[in-house]
Amino acid sequence: MIKRNVFLYNITNRDDEGYGSYPFEDVLRDLMNLEEDDRNWQYNPNDDESFMRLLQFDKLHKTSELSKCYAGIIAVYGSNVITIGRDDDDIVRRYPLPDGQLPVQVVHFLYYADKGIMALEYNRNVATNVKILAYINNRITKLSLSEKLAFIGTVICHPDAIELIRQAHRIKSAKIFVTREAIEHNNKISQLAKSLFSAPSIDNHTDTLGTVVIDFRPSRGKFLSPGAYIDHYVKEFPGVEKQVYEVEIEEGMEVTSVNIMQPQFKNTIELPDSSIEDREEYDNQVFGKIHEVYKAATSVIAGANNVD
């Protein structure tokens, strides 16, 4: 049985000067109206035979309580020459697929338009979660819009948030929320942070709850550290109430804000049996499993109530 993780993202418009505001679901419906070639994106500059394409985006149930939930599929196409082998010997060989066929893997997602939340199946083997949003932002240029447009995805809750940060190329900034008691009992916090981060800007202030906020920011145009430095914080910062990291990920999701102390939730699903030949039936079962994860996580989604 193949297992996948499902991650939840809050989708917002990039609000920089010169950027417009346009509903995420409208953009994806407009993308579906493009010709196939205009929906293709060569996401890997070192591989001119692989590309991504939005295959489906439609309401999951048009007349039910999920009428504002959209089901989407993004396909990742590979080279038409694949490597095959048998389980009873060590022989592998390259096999060109006939008749222009290409190997395809798909990524399923649900978008809850009334909440602005995307629940995304995570398949690291074919496309990371950040590449999905990078694909959408890239293909927006094919639409005839009067203003520039881009979307940002913020991780809502993530049981493996530390791993997400660890794999990030670089941390853009960090805010450490520390109780006064923690500072009194651990004078290494500021010292360690200064040694780990090349952060000339370190501001301290007290929030409305009386917690001391240590805000680390780099020099203009620079970054604090590789994401792997999170391991030092996990080990050395006992007593830290919560930690928020803004992570710059190069594949196109400009900034992701991750709280490593976010509530955990069960986000693992088992894909349907591979013997199901009907593609629509298979996809519907995957969408159903993704929705179950969303329902289970509503307690940690601000403003999400009465989700059925």
PDB file of C-alpha atoms in Angstrom:
ATOM      1  CA  MET A   1       0.000   0.000   0.000  1.00  0.00           C
ATOM      2  CA  ILE A   2       1.339   3.418  -1.003  1.00  0.00           C
ATOM      3  CA  LYS A   3       1.052   6.223   1.544  1.00  0.00           C
ATOM      4  CA  ARG A   4       1.033   9.967   1.013  1.00  0.00           C
ATOM      5  CA  ASN A   5       1.021  12.985   3.300  1.00  0.00           C
ATOM      6  CA  VAL A   6      -1.534  15.764   2.926  1.00  0.00           C
ATOM      7  CA  PHE A   7      -0.492  19.332   3.766  1.00  0.00           C
ATOM      8  CA  LEU A   8      -2.751  22.350   4.239  1.00  0.00           C
ATOM      9  CA  TYR A   9      -1.986  25.820   2.902  1.00  0.00           C
ATOM     10  CA  ASN A  10      -3.684  29.186   3.250  1.00  0.00           C
ATOM     11  CA  ILE A  11      -3.684  30.718  -0.242  1.00  0.00           C
ATOM     12  CA  THR A  12      -3.432  34.504  -0.481  1.00  0.00           C
ATOM     13  CA  ASN A  13      -2.714  37.047  -3.184  1.00  0.00           C
ATOM     14  CA  ARG A  14       0.731  38.572  -3.268  1.00  0.00           C
ATOM     15  CA  ASP A  15       0.081  42.134  -2.115  1.00  0.00           C
ATOM     16  CA  ASP A  16       3.236  43.896  -3.285  1.00  0.00           C
ATOM     17  CA  GLU A  17       2.845  47.169  -5.145  1.00  0.00           C
ATOM     18  CA  GLY A  18       1.694  46.571  -8.704  1.00  0.00           C
ATOM     19  CA  TYR A  19       0.049  43.228  -7.982  1.00  0.00           C
ATOM     20  CA  GLY A  20      -3.683  42.738  -8.279  1.00  0.00           C
ATOM     21  CA  SER A  21      -6.184  40.645  -6.364  1.00  0.00           C
ATOM     22  CA  TYR A  22      -7.951  37.800  -8.129  1.00  0.00           C
ATOM     23  CA  PRO A  23      -9.680  34.721  -6.668  1.00  0.00           C
ATOM     24  CA  PHE A  24      -7.504  31.606  -6.744  1.00  0.00           C
ATOM     25  CA  GLU A  25     -10.366  29.431  -7.996  1.00  0.00           C
ATOM     26  CA  ASP A  26     -11.089  31.818 -10.885  1.00  0.00           C
ATOM     27  CA  VAL A  27      -7.449  31.710 -11.978  1.00  0.00           C
ATOM     28  CA  LEU A  28      -7.408  27.906 -12.055  1.00  0.00           C
ATOM     29  CA  ARG A  29     -10.693  27.783 -13.981  1.00  0.00           C
ATOM     30  CA  ASP A  30      -9.225  30.230 -16.493  1.00  0.00           C
ATOM     31  CA  LEU A  31      -6.094  28.072 -16.779  1.00  0.00           C
ATOM     32  CA  MET A  32      -8.268  25.056 -17.594  1.00  0.00           C
ATOM     33  CA  ASN A  33      -9.653  26.989 -20.586  1.00  0.00           C
ATOM     34  CA  LEU A  34      -6.179  27.315 -22.105  1.00  0.00           C
ATOM     35  CA  GLU A  35      -4.918  24.934 -24.785  1.00  0.00           C
ATOM     36  CA  GLU A  36      -2.778  22.037 -23.581  1.00  0.00           C
ATOM     37  CA  ASP A  37       0.494  23.613 -24.703  1.00  0.00           C
ATOM     38  CA  ASP A  38      -0.266  26.800 -22.788  1.00  0.00           C
ATOM     39  CA  ARG A  39      -0.946  24.739 -19.655  1.00  0.00           C
ATOM     40  CA  ASN A  40       2.443  23.010 -19.911  1.00  0.00           C
ATOM     41  CA  TRP A  41       5.361  24.230 -17.815  1.00  0.00           C
ATOM     42  CA  GLN A  42       8.906  22.911 -18.046  1.00  0.00           C
ATOM     43  CA  TYR A  43       9.617  23.113 -14.335  1.00  0.00           C
ATOM     44  CA  ASN A  44      13.171  21.727 -14.411  1.00  0.00           C
ATOM     45  CA  PRO A  45      15.601  23.816 -16.497  1.00  0.00           C
ATOM     46  CA  ASN A  46      17.950  20.817 -16.676  1.00  0.00           C
ATOM     47  CA  ASP A  47      15.308  18.515 -18.145  1.00  0.00           C
ATOM     48  CA  ASP A  48      13.644  19.640 -21.366  1.00  0.00           C
ATOM     49  CA  GLU A  49      11.535  16.465 -21.637  1.00  0.00           C
ATOM     50  CA  SER A  50       9.583  16.779 -18.369  1.00  0.00           C
ATOM     51  CA  PHE A  51       6.743  19.201 -17.759  1.00  0.00           C
ATOM     52  CA  MET A  52       3.714  19.858 -15.552  1.00  0.00           C
ATOM     53  CA  ARG A  53       0.124  20.410 -16.653  1.00  0.00           C
ATOM     54  CA  LEU A  54      -3.134  21.210 -14.868  1.00  0.00           C
ATOM     55  CA  LEU A  55      -5.472  18.384 -15.878  1.00  0.00           C
ATOM     56  CA  GLN A  56      -8.559  19.082 -13.819  1.00  0.00           C
ATOM     57  CA  PHE A  57     -10.130  21.793 -11.704  1.00  0.00           C
ATOM     58  CA  ASP A  58     -13.837  21.589 -11.007  1.00  0.00           C
ATOM     59  CA  LYS A  59     -16.265  21.601  -8.119  1.00  0.00           C
ATOM     60  CA  LEU A  60     -16.058  18.419  -6.095  1.00  0.00           C
ATOM     61  CA  HIS A  61     -19.828  18.260  -5.489  1.00  0.00           C
ATOM     62  CA  LYS A  62     -21.880  20.894  -7.244  1.00  0.00           C
ATOM     63  CA  THR A  63     -25.039  20.559  -5.166  1.00  0.00           C
ATOM     64  CA  SER A  64     -23.838  19.416  -1.727  1.00  0.00           C
ATOM     65  CA  GLU A  65     -22.483  21.229   1.307  1.00  0.00           C
ATOM     66  CA  LEU A  66     -19.095  21.006  -0.447  1.00  0.00           C
ATOM     67  CA  SER A  67     -20.277  23.161  -3.338  1.00  0.00           C
ATOM     68  CA  LYS A  68     -17.434  25.621  -2.631  1.00  0.00           C
ATOM     69  CA  CYS A  69     -14.795  22.883  -2.666  1.00  0.00           C
ATOM     70  CA  TYR A  70     -12.845  22.377  -5.880  1.00  0.00           C
ATOM     71  CA  ALA A  71     -10.986  19.227  -6.892  1.00  0.00           C
ATOM     72  CA  GLY A  72      -7.803  19.601  -8.892  1.00  0.00           C
ATOM     73  CA  ILE A  73      -5.205  17.375 -10.513  1.00  0.00           C
ATOM     74  CA  ILE A  74      -1.763  18.417 -11.732  1.00  0.00           C
ATOM     75  CA  ALA A  75       0.113  15.898 -13.851  1.00  0.00           C
ATOM     76  CA  VAL A  76       3.876  15.582 -14.126  1.00  0.00           C
ATOM     77  CA  TYR A  77       5.016  14.144 -17.463  1.00  0.00           C
ATOM     78  CA  GLY A  78       8.402  12.535 -17.985  1.00  0.00           C
ATOM     79  CA  SER A  79      10.607  11.332 -20.848  1.00  0.00           C
ATOM     80  CA  ASN A  80       9.049   8.737 -23.137  1.00  0.00           C
ATOM     81  CA  VAL A  81      12.033   6.441 -22.470  1.00  0.00           C
ATOM     82  CA  ILE A  82      11.667   4.632 -19.162  1.00  0.00           C
ATOM     83  CA  THR A  83      13.781   2.040 -17.387  1.00  0.00           C
ATOM     84  CA  ILE A  84      12.053  -1.264 -16.670  1.00  0.00           C
ATOM     85  CA  GLY A  85      12.990  -4.520 -14.970  1.00  0.00           C
ATOM     86  CA  ARG A  86      11.650  -7.673 -13.356  1.00  0.00           C
ATOM     87  CA  ASP A  87      11.551  -8.694  -9.705  1.00  0.00           C
ATOM     88  CA  ASP A  88      13.068 -12.128 -10.405  1.00  0.00           C
ATOM     89  CA  ASP A  89      16.384 -10.993 -11.952  1.00  0.00           C
ATOM     90  CA  ASP A  90      18.840  -8.067 -11.929  1.00  0.00           C
ATOM     91  CA  ILE A  91      18.366  -7.068 -15.560  1.00  0.00           C
ATOM     92  CA  VAL A  92      17.103  -3.564 -16.302  1.00  0.00           C
ATOM     93  CA  ARG A  93      16.733  -1.981 -19.702  1.00  0.00           C
ATOM     94  CA  ARG A  94      15.573   1.243 -21.288  1.00  0.00           C
ATOM     95  CA  TYR A  95      12.195   1.025 -22.973  1.00  0.00           C
ATOM     96  CA  PRO A  96      10.835   3.713 -25.327  1.00  0.00           C
ATOM     97  CA  LEU A  97       7.071   4.032 -24.899  1.00  0.00           C
ATOM     98  CA  PRO A  98       5.190   3.656 -28.202  1.00  0.00           C
ATOM     99  CA  ASP A  99       2.825   6.049 -29.986  1.00  0.00           C
ATOM    100  CA  GLY A 100       3.971   9.231 -28.257  1.00  0.00           C
ATOM    101  CA  GLN A 101       3.015   7.970 -24.808  1.00  0.00           C
ATOM    102  CA  LEU A 102       4.669   9.503 -21.759  1.00  0.00           C
ATOM    103  CA  PRO A 103       4.912   8.321 -18.152  1.00  0.00           C
ATOM    104  CA  VAL A 104       2.676  10.435 -15.926  1.00  0.00           C
ATOM    105  CA  GLN A 105       2.294  10.855 -12.198  1.00  0.00           C
ATOM    106  CA  VAL A 106      -0.475  12.981 -10.756  1.00  0.00           C
ATOM    107  CA  VAL A 107      -0.849  15.181  -7.686  1.00  0.00           C
ATOM    108  CA  HIS A 108      -4.356  15.616  -6.247  1.00  0.00           C
ATOM    109  CA  PHE A 109      -5.525  18.644  -4.299  1.00  0.00           C
ATOM    110  CA  LEU A 110      -8.707  20.180  -2.930  1.00  0.00           C
ATOM    111  CA  TYR A 111      -9.318  23.909  -2.674  1.00  0.00           C
ATOM    112  CA  TYR A 112     -11.891  25.181  -0.181  1.00  0.00           C
ATOM    113  CA  ALA A 113     -12.788  28.539  -1.709  1.00  0.00           C
ATOM    114  CA  ASP A 114     -14.824  29.746   1.281  1.00  0.00           C
ATOM    115  CA  LYS A 115     -11.813  29.227   3.573  1.00  0.00           C
ATOM    116  CA  GLY A 116      -8.999  29.964   1.118  1.00  0.00           C
ATOM    117  CA  ILE A 117      -7.392  26.646   2.035  1.00  0.00           C
ATOM    118  CA  MET A 118      -5.690  24.140  -0.254  1.00  0.00           C
ATOM    119  CA  ALA A 119      -5.272  20.527   0.902  1.00  0.00           C
ATOM    120  CA  LEU A 120      -2.460  19.064  -1.189  1.00  0.00           C
ATOM    121  CA  GLU A 121      -1.301  15.491  -1.678  1.00  0.00           C
ATOM    122  CA  TYR A 122       2.470  15.514  -1.210  1.00  0.00           C
ATOM    123  CA  ASN A 123       4.399  13.394  -3.686  1.00  0.00           C
ATOM    124  CA  ARG A 124       8.073  14.312  -3.305  1.00  0.00           C
ATOM    125  CA  ASN A 125       9.063  11.890  -6.077  1.00  0.00           C
ATOM    126  CA  VAL A 126       7.482  13.996  -8.815  1.00  0.00           C
ATOM    127  CA  ALA A 127       6.792  17.524  -7.612  1.00  0.00           C
ATOM    128  CA  THR A 128       7.296  19.205  -4.287  1.00  0.00           C
ATOM    129  CA  ASN A 129       4.504  21.256  -2.816  1.00  0.00           C
ATOM    130  CA  VAL A 130       6.286  24.505  -3.626  1.00  0.00           C
ATOM    131  CA  LYS A 131       6.559  23.561  -7.304  1.00  0.00           C
ATOM    132  CA  ILE A 132       2.776  23.229  -7.494  1.00  0.00           C
ATOM    133  CA  LEU A 133       2.287  26.887  -6.610  1.00  0.00           C
ATOM    134  CA  ALA A 134       5.258  27.860  -8.759  1.00  0.00           C
ATOM    135  CA  TYR A 135       3.505  26.157 -11.675  1.00  0.00           C
ATOM    136  CA  ILE A 136       0.327  28.160 -11.102  1.00  0.00           C
ATOM    137  CA  ASN A 137       2.207  31.455 -10.718  1.00  0.00           C
ATOM    138  CA  ASN A 138       4.167  30.751 -13.882  1.00  0.00           C
ATOM    139  CA  ARG A 139       1.117  29.889 -15.994  1.00  0.00           C
ATOM    140  CA  ILE A 140      -0.745  33.025 -14.864  1.00  0.00           C
ATOM    141  CA  THR A 141       1.344  34.865 -17.462  1.00  0.00           C
ATOM    142  CA  LYS A 142      -0.645  33.025 -20.135  1.00  0.00           C
ATOM    143  CA  LEU A 143      -3.864  34.695 -18.990  1.00  0.00           C
ATOM    144  CA  SER A 144      -4.965  38.089 -20.293  1.00  0.00           C
ATOM    145  CA  LEU A 145      -5.073  39.920 -16.988  1.00  0.00           C
ATOM    146  CA  SER A 146      -4.832  43.678 -16.583  1.00  0.00           C
ATOM    147  CA  GLU A 147      -2.553  43.450 -13.527  1.00  0.00           C
ATOM    148  CA  LYS A 148       0.332  41.306 -12.359  1.00  0.00           C
ATOM    149  CA  LEU A 149      -0.793  38.446 -10.173  1.00  0.00           C
ATOM    150  CA  ALA A 150       0.862  35.848  -7.940  1.00  0.00           C
ATOM    151  CA  PHE A 151      -0.195  33.657  -5.048  1.00  0.00           C
ATOM    152  CA  ILE A 152       1.549  32.791  -1.797  1.00  0.00           C
ATOM    153  CA  GLY A 153       0.914  29.620   0.190  1.00  0.00           C
ATOM    154  CA  THR A 154       1.336  29.659   3.961  1.00  0.00           C
ATOM    155  CA  VAL A 155       1.552  26.366   5.799  1.00  0.00           C
ATOM    156  CA  ILE A 156      -1.407  26.230   8.186  1.00  0.00           C
ATOM    157  CA  CYS A 157      -0.434  23.181  10.162  1.00  0.00           C
ATOM    158  CA  HIS A 158       2.244  20.660   9.505  1.00  0.00           C
ATOM    159  CA  PRO A 159       3.129  17.673  11.704  1.00  0.00           C
ATOM    160  CA  ASP A 160       6.609  17.635  10.214  1.00  0.00           C
ATOM    161  CA  ALA A 161       7.235  21.385  10.215  1.00  0.00           C
ATOM    162  CA  ILE A 162      10.785  20.974  11.481  1.00  0.00           C
ATOM    163  CA  GLU A 163      11.569  18.695   8.540  1.00  0.00           C
ATOM    164  CA  LEU A 164      10.040  21.237   6.152  1.00  0.00           C
ATOM    165  CA  ILE A 165      12.370  23.919   7.504  1.00  0.00           C
ATOM    166  CA  ARG A 166      15.365  21.592   7.539  1.00  0.00           C
ATOM    167  CA  GLN A 167      14.977  20.956   3.801  1.00  0.00           C
ATOM    168  CA  ALA A 168      14.535  24.631   2.960  1.00  0.00           C
ATOM    169  CA  HIS A 169      17.345  26.276   1.029  1.00  0.00           C
ATOM    170  CA  ARG A 170      17.540  29.233   3.389  1.00  0.00           C
ATOM    171  CA  ILE A 171      15.777  30.969   6.245  1.00  0.00           C
ATOM    172  CA  LYS A 172      14.795  34.529   5.456  1.00  0.00           C
ATOM    173  CA  SER A 173      13.985  35.698   8.981  1.00  0.00           C
ATOM    174  CA  ALA A 174      13.048  34.266  12.342  1.00  0.00           C
ATOM    175  CA  LYS A 175      10.967  35.367  15.275  1.00  0.00           C
ATOM    176  CA  ILE A 176      11.538  33.573  18.553  1.00  0.00           C
ATOM    177  CA  PHE A 177       8.801  33.926  21.181  1.00  0.00           C
ATOM    178  CA  VAL A 178      10.289  33.392  24.632  1.00  0.00           C
ATOM    179  CA  THR A 179       8.713  33.660  28.056  1.00  0.00           C
ATOM    180  CA  ARG A 180      10.573  35.807  30.552  1.00  0.00           C
ATOM    181  CA  GLU A 181      11.021  32.736  32.708  1.00  0.00           C
ATOM    182  CA  ALA A 182      12.754  30.957  29.831  1.00  0.00           C
ATOM    183  CA  ILE A 183      15.203  33.822  29.421  1.00  0.00           C
ATOM    184  CA  GLU A 184      15.946  33.848  33.134  1.00  0.00           C
ATOM    185  CA  HIS A 185      16.721  30.130  33.094  1.00  0.00           C
ATOM    186  CA  ASN A 186      18.515  30.021  29.728  1.00  0.00           C
ATOM    187  CA  ASN A 187      20.900  32.888  29.044  1.00  0.00           C
ATOM    188  CA  LYS A 188      22.240  31.076  25.961  1.00  0.00           C
ATOM    189  CA  ILE A 189      19.279  32.084  23.777  1.00  0.00           C
ATOM    190  CA  SER A 190      20.553  35.416  22.445  1.00  0.00           C
ATOM    191  CA  GLN A 191      24.174  34.260  22.410  1.00  0.00           C
ATOM    192  CA  LEU A 192      23.392  31.129  20.404  1.00  0.00           C
ATOM    193  CA  ALA A 193      21.156  32.994  17.988  1.00  0.00           C
ATOM    194  CA  LYS A 194      23.884  35.521  17.255  1.00  0.00           C
ATOM    195  CA  SER A 195      26.416  32.756  16.621  1.00  0.00           C
ATOM    196  CA  LEU A 196      24.089  30.851  14.292  1.00  0.00           C
ATOM    197  CA  PHE A 197      22.657  33.748  12.366  1.00  0.00           C
ATOM    198  CA  SER A 198      24.545  36.537  10.614  1.00  0.00           C
ATOM    199  CA  ALA A 199      21.825  38.898  11.775  1.00  0.00           C
ATOM    200  CA  PRO A 200      22.863  42.509  12.316  1.00  0.00           C
ATOM    201  CA  SER A 201      19.259  43.360  13.152  1.00  0.00           C
ATOM    202  CA  ILE A 202      18.072  41.733  16.375  1.00  0.00           C
ATOM    203  CA  ASP A 203      15.097  43.527  17.915  1.00  0.00           C
ATOM    204  CA  ASN A 204      13.475  42.652  21.232  1.00  0.00           C
ATOM    205  CA  HIS A 205       9.974  43.693  22.221  1.00  0.00           C
ATOM    206  CA  THR A 206       7.166  42.415  24.396  1.00  0.00           C
ATOM    207  CA  ASP A 207       3.893  41.302  22.835  1.00  0.00           C
ATOM    208  CA  THR A 208       0.408  41.677  24.315  1.00  0.00           C
ATOM    209  CA  LEU A 209       0.779  38.430  26.264  1.00  0.00           C
ATOM    210  CA  GLY A 210       3.956  39.543  27.967  1.00  0.00           C
ATOM    211  CA  THR A 211       6.145  37.261  25.872  1.00  0.00           C
ATOM    212  CA  VAL A 212       9.530  38.549  24.731  1.00  0.00           C
ATOM    213  CA  VAL A 213       9.835  38.483  20.943  1.00  0.00           C
ATOM    214  CA  ILE A 214      13.346  38.220  19.488  1.00  0.00           C
ATOM    215  CA  ASP A 215      13.204  39.228  15.834  1.00  0.00           C
ATOM    216  CA  PHE A 216      16.223  38.296  13.662  1.00  0.00           C
ATOM    217  CA  ARG A 217      16.614  39.932  10.259  1.00  0.00           C
ATOM    218  CA  PRO A 218      19.585  39.870   7.866  1.00  0.00           C
ATOM    219  CA  SER A 219      21.222  42.666   5.941  1.00  0.00           C
ATOM    220  CA  ARG A 220      19.313  43.766   2.859  1.00  0.00           C
ATOM    221  CA  GLY A 221      19.559  41.191   0.106  1.00  0.00           C
ATOM    222  CA  LYS A 222      21.006  38.507   2.375  1.00  0.00           C
ATOM    223  CA  PHE A 223      19.634  35.544   4.259  1.00  0.00           C
ATOM    224  CA  LEU A 224      20.085  34.216   7.755  1.00  0.00           C
ATOM    225  CA  SER A 225      21.064  30.593   7.367  1.00  0.00           C
ATOM    226  CA  PRO A 226      20.360  27.252   5.732  1.00  0.00           C
ATOM    227  CA  GLY A 227      17.202  25.591   6.964  1.00  0.00           C
ATOM    228  CA  ALA A 228      19.267  22.794   8.513  1.00  0.00           C
ATOM    229  CA  TYR A 229      20.234  25.194  11.320  1.00  0.00           C
ATOM    230  CA  ILE A 230      16.829  24.497  12.832  1.00  0.00           C
ATOM    231  CA  ASP A 231      18.424  21.434  14.463  1.00  0.00           C
ATOM    232  CA  HIS A 232      20.508  23.733  16.667  1.00  0.00           C
ATOM    233  CA  TYR A 233      17.399  25.532  17.864  1.00  0.00           C
ATOM    234  CA  VAL A 234      15.479  22.365  18.626  1.00  0.00           C
ATOM    235  CA  LYS A 235      18.402  21.094  20.700  1.00  0.00           C
ATOM    236  CA  GLU A 236      19.522  24.276  22.419  1.00  0.00           C
ATOM    237  CA  PHE A 237      16.355  26.302  23.064  1.00  0.00           C
ATOM    238  CA  PRO A 238      14.460  24.598  25.899  1.00  0.00           C
ATOM    239  CA  GLY A 239      11.586  26.578  27.298  1.00  0.00           C
ATOM    240  CA  VAL A 240      10.781  28.324  24.022  1.00  0.00           C
ATOM    241  CA  GLU A 241       7.025  28.689  23.833  1.00  0.00           C
ATOM    242  CA  LYS A 242       6.708  28.846  20.070  1.00  0.00           C
ATOM    243  CA  GLN A 243       8.924  29.606  17.125  1.00  0.00           C
ATOM    244  CA  VAL A 244       7.954  31.089  13.785  1.00  0.00           C
ATOM    245  CA  TYR A 245      10.210  30.934  10.733  1.00  0.00           C
ATOM    246  CA  GLU A 246       9.742  32.663   7.404  1.00  0.00           C
ATOM    247  CA  VAL A 247      11.395  30.391   4.884  1.00  0.00           C
ATOM    248  CA  GLU A 248      12.472  31.430   1.408  1.00  0.00           C
ATOM    249  CA  ILE A 249      12.138  28.483  -0.964  1.00  0.00           C
ATOM    250  CA  GLU A 250      13.625  28.947  -4.387  1.00  0.00           C
ATOM    251  CA  GLU A 251      11.135  26.955  -6.453  1.00  0.00           C
ATOM    252  CA  GLY A 252       8.643  29.790  -6.497  1.00  0.00           C
ATOM    253  CA  MET A 253       6.560  29.956  -3.330  1.00  0.00           C
ATOM    254  CA  GLU A 254       8.023  33.283  -2.272  1.00  0.00           C
ATOM    255  CA  VAL A 255       7.636  33.031   1.518  1.00  0.00           C
ATOM    256  CA  THR A 256       6.243  30.287   3.701  1.00  0.00           C
ATOM    257  CA  SER A 257       5.634  31.003   7.377  1.00  0.00           C
ATOM    258  CA  VAL A 258       6.081  27.908   9.509  1.00  0.00           C
ATOM    259  CA  ASN A 259       5.453  27.592  13.239  1.00  0.00           C
ATOM    260  CA  ILE A 260       7.357  24.562  14.482  1.00  0.00           C
ATOM    261  CA  MET A 261       5.096  24.284  17.531  1.00  0.00           C
ATOM    262  CA  GLN A 262       1.877  24.107  15.506  1.00  0.00           C
ATOM    263  CA  PRO A 263      -0.693  21.546  16.651  1.00  0.00           C
ATOM    264  CA  GLN A 264      -0.142  18.203  15.060  1.00  0.00           C
ATOM    265  CA  PHE A 265      -2.771  16.265  13.151  1.00  0.00           C
ATOM    266  CA  LYS A 266      -2.933  12.953  11.354  1.00  0.00           C
ATOM    267  CA  ASN A 267      -2.140  13.723   7.738  1.00  0.00           C
ATOM    268  CA  THR A 268      -1.154  10.369   6.261  1.00  0.00           C
ATOM    269  CA  ILE A 269      -3.465   8.716   3.748  1.00  0.00           C
ATOM    270  CA  GLU A 270      -3.272   5.357   1.997  1.00  0.00           C
ATOM    271  CA  LEU A 271      -3.789   5.569  -1.731  1.00  0.00           C
ATOM    272  CA  PRO A 272      -6.557   3.379  -3.192  1.00  0.00           C
ATOM    273  CA  ASP A 273      -5.760  -0.084  -4.468  1.00  0.00           C
ATOM    274  CA  SER A 274      -3.742   0.046  -7.687  1.00  0.00           C
ATOM    275  CA  SER A 275      -6.043  -2.567  -9.204  1.00  0.00           C
ATOM    276  CA  ILE A 276      -8.764   0.083  -9.673  1.00  0.00           C
ATOM    277  CA  GLU A 277      -8.767   0.606 -13.436  1.00  0.00           C
ATOM    278  CA  ASP A 278     -11.429   3.321 -13.578  1.00  0.00           C
ATOM    279  CA  ARG A 279      -9.442   6.563 -13.323  1.00  0.00           C
ATOM    280  CA  GLU A 280     -12.410   8.643 -12.175  1.00  0.00           C
ATOM    281  CA  GLU A 281     -13.242   6.200  -9.394  1.00  0.00           C
ATOM    282  CA  TYR A 282      -9.602   6.156  -8.271  1.00  0.00           C
ATOM    283  CA  ASP A 283      -9.380   9.965  -8.232  1.00  0.00           C
ATOM    284  CA  ASN A 284     -12.651  10.308  -6.313  1.00  0.00           C
ATOM    285  CA  GLN A 285     -11.370   7.944  -3.633  1.00  0.00           C
ATOM    286  CA  VAL A 286      -8.172  10.002  -3.281  1.00  0.00           C
ATOM    287  CA  PHE A 287     -10.194  13.229  -3.000  1.00  0.00           C
ATOM    288  CA  GLY A 288     -12.318  11.606  -0.304  1.00  0.00           C
ATOM    289  CA  LYS A 289      -9.222  10.686   1.707  1.00  0.00           C
ATOM    290  CA  ILE A 290      -7.789  14.204   1.354  1.00  0.00           C
ATOM    291  CA  HIS A 291     -11.061  15.669   2.615  1.00  0.00           C
ATOM    292  CA  GLU A 292     -10.930  13.415   5.667  1.00  0.00           C
ATOM    293  CA  VAL A 293      -7.556  14.929   6.575  1.00  0.00           C
ATOM    294  CA  TYR A 294      -9.014  18.422   6.154  1.00  0.00           C
ATOM    295  CA  LYS A 295     -11.952  17.585   8.424  1.00  0.00           C
ATOM    296  CA  ALA A 296      -9.640  16.164  11.078  1.00  0.00           C
ATOM    297  CA  ALA A 297      -7.519  19.321  11.028  1.00  0.00           C
ATOM    298  CA  THR A 298     -10.320  21.883  11.303  1.00  0.00           C
ATOM    299  CA  SER A 299      -9.688  22.328  15.021  1.00  0.00           C
ATOM    300  CA  VAL A 300      -6.385  24.017  14.181  1.00  0.00           C
ATOM    301  CA  ILE A 301      -7.686  26.071  11.265  1.00  0.00           C
ATOM    302  CA  ALA A 302      -8.726  29.536  12.393  1.00  0.00           C
ATOM    303  CA  GLY A 303     -12.319  30.247  11.513  1.00  0.00           C
ATOM    304  CA  ALA A 304     -13.084  26.780  10.185  1.00  0.00           C
ATOM    305  CA  ASN A 305     -16.359  25.666  11.653  1.00  0.00           C
ATOM    306  CA  ASN A 306     -19.066  23.207  10.744  1.00  0.00           C
ATOM    307  CA  VAL A 307     -17.015  21.432   8.088  1.00  0.00           C
ATOM    308  CA  ASP A 308     -18.827  18.336   6.827  1.00  0.00           C
TER     309      ASP A 308
END
